[in-house]
């Protein structure tokens, strides 16, 4: 149980770092992805 908690923390941390890099929240990013997919 503790192991999965640690892994989840690492994944969450990576997600936050990713958002900071792109300077926008995750939800916005997903919307942009959908828009790009629709344009193709």
CSV table of C-alpha atoms in Angstrom, one decimal:
chain,number,residue,atom,x,y,z
A,1,UNK,CA,0.0,0.0,0.0
A,2,UNK,CA,2.7,2.4,0.9
A,3,UNK,CA,4.6,1.7,-2.3
A,4,UNK,CA,1.6,2.6,-4.5
A,5,UNK,CA,1.3,5.8,-2.4
A,6,UNK,CA,4.9,6.7,-3.2
A,7,UNK,CA,4.4,6.0,-6.9
A,8,UNK,CA,1.3,8.1,-7.0
A,9,UNK,CA,3.1,11.0,-5.4
A,10,UNK,CA,5.9,10.7,-8.0
A,11,UNK,CA,3.4,10.7,-10.8
A,12,UNK,CA,1.5,13.7,-9.3
A,13,UNK,CA,4.8,15.5,-8.9
A,14,UNK,CA,5.8,14.8,-12.5
A,15,UNK,CA,2.4,16.1,-13.7
A,16,UNK,CA,2.8,19.3,-11.7
A,17,UNK,CA,6.3,19.8,-13.1
A,18,UNK,CA,4.9,19.3,-16.6
A,19,UNK,CA,2.3,21.9,-16.1
A,20,UNK,CA,4.8,24.4,-14.7
A,21,UNK,CA,7.0,23.9,-17.8
A,22,UNK,CA,4.1,24.7,-20.2
A,23,UNK,CA,2.8,27.4,-17.9
A,24,UNK,CA,-0.9,26.3,-18.0
A,25,UNK,CA,-3.2,24.0,-16.0
A,26,UNK,CA,-3.7,20.5,-17.1
A,27,UNK,CA,-7.4,20.9,-18.0
A,28,UNK,CA,-6.6,23.7,-20.5
A,29,UNK,CA,-3.9,21.5,-22.1
A,30,UNK,CA,-6.4,18.7,-22.7
A,31,UNK,CA,-8.8,21.1,-24.3
A,32,UNK,CA,-6.0,22.3,-26.6
A,33,UNK,CA,-5.2,18.7,-27.5
A,34,UNK,CA,-8.9,18.1,-28.4
A,35,UNK,CA,-8.9,21.2,-30.6
A,36,UNK,CA,-5.7,20.2,-32.4
A,37,UNK,CA,-7.2,16.7,-33.0
A,38,UNK,CA,-10.3,18.3,-34.4
A,39,UNK,CA,-8.3,20.5,-36.8
A,40,UNK,CA,-6.5,17.5,-38.2
